């Protein structure tokens, strides 16, 4: 039970539970069948502006996290988080992302909010 963060390129595992893609864009080089994504709630993805800022030269992870948490407080995102939180209480939610470093990513922020 709980929340996991995995790369979408990793093969699905039987204990993944609900597989949720948290990237705004579909990951390159993987088919929808291979990814086995159950949900793709775009309300939980960082805005294009925030992604560009973070991946630019001035973006720090701490500031990204603060700004992203503010975006996730919007009604649609908050409702999606609440629903996934309920799923995670009863089973497993696996957040899928294409980023290489999942520890300092938007997926880690979502996982933290779901666990909290």
PDB file of C-alpha atoms in Angstrom:
ATOM      1  CA  UNK A   1       0.000   0.000   0.000  1.00  0.00           C
ATOM      2  CA  UNK A   2       1.089   3.541  -0.571  1.00  0.00           C
ATOM      3  CA  UNK A   3       2.754   5.597  -3.260  1.00  0.00           C
ATOM      4  CA  UNK A   4       5.653   4.666  -5.506  1.00  0.00           C
ATOM      5  CA  UNK A   5       7.542   6.661  -8.127  1.00  0.00           C
ATOM      6  CA  UNK A   6       8.912   4.789 -11.125  1.00  0.00           C
ATOM      7  CA  UNK A   7      10.160   5.595 -14.571  1.00  0.00           C
ATOM      8  CA  UNK A   8       7.582   4.879 -17.249  1.00  0.00           C
ATOM      9  CA  UNK A   9      10.292   3.057 -19.227  1.00  0.00           C
ATOM     10  CA  UNK A  10      10.666   0.403 -16.510  1.00  0.00           C
ATOM     11  CA  UNK A  11       8.595  -2.725 -17.132  1.00  0.00           C
ATOM     12  CA  UNK A  12       5.290  -2.811 -15.239  1.00  0.00           C
ATOM     13  CA  UNK A  13       5.278  -4.901 -12.070  1.00  0.00           C
ATOM     14  CA  UNK A  14       2.341  -6.864 -10.622  1.00  0.00           C
ATOM     15  CA  UNK A  15       2.362  -4.810  -7.409  1.00  0.00           C
ATOM     16  CA  UNK A  16       2.237  -1.400  -9.180  1.00  0.00           C
ATOM     17  CA  UNK A  17      -1.446  -0.983  -8.409  1.00  0.00           C
ATOM     18  CA  UNK A  18      -2.923   2.064 -10.166  1.00  0.00           C
ATOM     19  CA  UNK A  19      -0.379   3.357 -12.700  1.00  0.00           C
ATOM     20  CA  UNK A  20      -0.626   7.139 -13.114  1.00  0.00           C
ATOM     21  CA  UNK A  21       1.392   9.132 -15.640  1.00  0.00           C
ATOM     22  CA  UNK A  22       2.290  12.525 -14.154  1.00  0.00           C
ATOM     23  CA  UNK A  23       4.094  13.981 -17.200  1.00  0.00           C
ATOM     24  CA  UNK A  24       2.358  16.621 -19.324  1.00  0.00           C
ATOM     25  CA  UNK A  25       3.708  15.155 -22.576  1.00  0.00           C
ATOM     26  CA  UNK A  26       3.610  11.501 -23.595  1.00  0.00           C
ATOM     27  CA  UNK A  27       7.088   9.978 -23.080  1.00  0.00           C
ATOM     28  CA  UNK A  28       9.157   9.418 -26.198  1.00  0.00           C
ATOM     29  CA  UNK A  29       9.819   5.956 -27.462  1.00  0.00           C
ATOM     30  CA  UNK A  30       7.199   3.993 -25.518  1.00  0.00           C
ATOM     31  CA  UNK A  31       3.848   2.811 -26.767  1.00  0.00           C
ATOM     32  CA  UNK A  32       0.673   3.163 -24.755  1.00  0.00           C
ATOM     33  CA  UNK A  33       0.402  -0.630 -24.585  1.00  0.00           C
ATOM     34  CA  UNK A  34       3.930  -1.006 -23.197  1.00  0.00           C
ATOM     35  CA  UNK A  35       3.474   1.802 -20.648  1.00  0.00           C
ATOM     36  CA  UNK A  36       0.260   0.304 -19.252  1.00  0.00           C
ATOM     37  CA  UNK A  37      -0.910   3.662 -17.918  1.00  0.00           C
ATOM     38  CA  UNK A  38      -4.251   3.538 -16.103  1.00  0.00           C
ATOM     39  CA  UNK A  39      -4.692   7.302 -15.722  1.00  0.00           C
ATOM     40  CA  UNK A  40      -3.127  10.471 -17.090  1.00  0.00           C
ATOM     41  CA  UNK A  41      -4.477  13.390 -15.020  1.00  0.00           C
ATOM     42  CA  UNK A  42      -2.952  16.432 -16.688  1.00  0.00           C
ATOM     43  CA  UNK A  43      -4.169  18.606 -13.797  1.00  0.00           C
ATOM     44  CA  UNK A  44      -1.353  17.039 -11.734  1.00  0.00           C
ATOM     45  CA  UNK A  45       1.390  17.958 -14.176  1.00  0.00           C
ATOM     46  CA  UNK A  46       3.523  21.101 -13.845  1.00  0.00           C
ATOM     47  CA  UNK A  47       2.592  23.967 -16.148  1.00  0.00           C
ATOM     48  CA  UNK A  48       4.668  24.491 -19.261  1.00  0.00           C
ATOM     49  CA  UNK A  49       5.995  27.751 -17.813  1.00  0.00           C
ATOM     50  CA  UNK A  50       7.106  26.067 -14.579  1.00  0.00           C
ATOM     51  CA  UNK A  51       8.762  23.177 -16.425  1.00  0.00           C
ATOM     52  CA  UNK A  52      10.687  25.592 -18.636  1.00  0.00           C
ATOM     53  CA  UNK A  53      11.753  27.682 -15.648  1.00  0.00           C
ATOM     54  CA  UNK A  54      12.944  24.652 -13.685  1.00  0.00           C
ATOM     55  CA  UNK A  55      14.928  23.184 -16.572  1.00  0.00           C
ATOM     56  CA  UNK A  56      16.459  26.562 -17.348  1.00  0.00           C
ATOM     57  CA  UNK A  57      19.608  27.839 -15.724  1.00  0.00           C
ATOM     58  CA  UNK A  58      18.001  29.662 -12.782  1.00  0.00           C
ATOM     59  CA  UNK A  59      15.677  26.929 -11.462  1.00  0.00           C
ATOM     60  CA  UNK A  60      16.389  25.418  -8.049  1.00  0.00           C
ATOM     61  CA  UNK A  61      14.527  22.334  -6.829  1.00  0.00           C
ATOM     62  CA  UNK A  62      13.371  23.968  -3.586  1.00  0.00           C
ATOM     63  CA  UNK A  63      11.835  26.896  -5.458  1.00  0.00           C
ATOM     64  CA  UNK A  64      10.359  24.552  -8.080  1.00  0.00           C
ATOM     65  CA  UNK A  65       8.753  22.515  -5.335  1.00  0.00           C
ATOM     66  CA  UNK A  66       7.255  25.623  -3.717  1.00  0.00           C
ATOM     67  CA  UNK A  67       5.837  26.880  -7.029  1.00  0.00           C
ATOM     68  CA  UNK A  68       4.564  23.439  -8.045  1.00  0.00           C
ATOM     69  CA  UNK A  69       2.803  22.907  -4.708  1.00  0.00           C
ATOM     70  CA  UNK A  70       1.050  26.238  -5.304  1.00  0.00           C
ATOM     71  CA  UNK A  71      -0.108  24.987  -8.712  1.00  0.00           C
ATOM     72  CA  UNK A  72      -1.322  21.746  -7.145  1.00  0.00           C
ATOM     73  CA  UNK A  73      -3.495  23.705  -4.717  1.00  0.00           C
ATOM     74  CA  UNK A  74      -5.791  24.717  -7.614  1.00  0.00           C
ATOM     75  CA  UNK A  75      -9.230  23.084  -7.471  1.00  0.00           C
ATOM     76  CA  UNK A  76      -8.864  20.528 -10.276  1.00  0.00           C
ATOM     77  CA  UNK A  77      -5.420  19.390  -9.115  1.00  0.00           C
ATOM     78  CA  UNK A  78      -6.481  19.263  -5.452  1.00  0.00           C
ATOM     79  CA  UNK A  79      -9.460  17.076  -6.364  1.00  0.00           C
ATOM     80  CA  UNK A  80      -7.220  14.721  -8.363  1.00  0.00           C
ATOM     81  CA  UNK A  81      -4.774  14.533  -5.428  1.00  0.00           C
ATOM     82  CA  UNK A  82      -7.606  13.758  -2.986  1.00  0.00           C
ATOM     83  CA  UNK A  83      -8.871  10.941  -5.190  1.00  0.00           C
ATOM     84  CA  UNK A  84      -5.410   9.389  -5.576  1.00  0.00           C
ATOM     85  CA  UNK A  85      -4.827   9.757  -1.828  1.00  0.00           C
ATOM     86  CA  UNK A  86      -7.933   7.625  -1.231  1.00  0.00           C
ATOM     87  CA  UNK A  87      -6.693   4.987  -3.691  1.00  0.00           C
ATOM     88  CA  UNK A  88      -3.268   4.965  -1.988  1.00  0.00           C
ATOM     89  CA  UNK A  89      -4.883   4.345   1.410  1.00  0.00           C
ATOM     90  CA  UNK A  90      -6.489   1.158   0.119  1.00  0.00           C
ATOM     91  CA  UNK A  91      -3.810   0.002  -2.308  1.00  0.00           C
ATOM     92  CA  UNK A  92      -0.828   1.167  -4.294  1.00  0.00           C
ATOM     93  CA  UNK A  93      -0.484   4.146  -6.599  1.00  0.00           C
ATOM     94  CA  UNK A  94       2.541   4.149  -8.883  1.00  0.00           C
ATOM     95  CA  UNK A  95       3.415   7.564 -10.281  1.00  0.00           C
ATOM     96  CA  UNK A  96       5.086   7.245 -13.665  1.00  0.00           C
ATOM     97  CA  UNK A  97       7.458   9.770 -15.184  1.00  0.00           C
ATOM     98  CA  UNK A  98      10.064   9.904 -17.914  1.00  0.00           C
ATOM     99  CA  UNK A  99      12.573  11.976 -15.919  1.00  0.00           C
ATOM    100  CA  UNK A 100      15.922  10.383 -15.161  1.00  0.00           C
ATOM    101  CA  UNK A 101      16.264  11.698 -11.618  1.00  0.00           C
ATOM    102  CA  UNK A 102      12.977  10.918  -9.890  1.00  0.00           C
ATOM    103  CA  UNK A 103      14.231  12.140  -6.476  1.00  0.00           C
ATOM    104  CA  UNK A 104      14.186  15.805  -7.503  1.00  0.00           C
ATOM    105  CA  UNK A 105      11.244  15.785  -9.861  1.00  0.00           C
ATOM    106  CA  UNK A 106       7.623  16.766 -10.021  1.00  0.00           C
ATOM    107  CA  UNK A 107       6.702  13.117  -9.385  1.00  0.00           C
ATOM    108  CA  UNK A 108       8.497  13.252  -6.025  1.00  0.00           C
ATOM    109  CA  UNK A 109       6.489  16.361  -5.089  1.00  0.00           C
ATOM    110  CA  UNK A 110       3.213  14.625  -5.956  1.00  0.00           C
ATOM    111  CA  UNK A 111       4.275  11.501  -4.030  1.00  0.00           C
ATOM    112  CA  UNK A 112       5.103  13.606  -0.975  1.00  0.00           C
ATOM    113  CA  UNK A 113       1.703  15.324  -1.091  1.00  0.00           C
ATOM    114  CA  UNK A 114      -0.103  11.993  -1.491  1.00  0.00           C
ATOM    115  CA  UNK A 115       1.715  10.450   1.463  1.00  0.00           C
ATOM    116  CA  UNK A 116       1.233  13.464   3.714  1.00  0.00           C
TER     117      UNK A 116
END
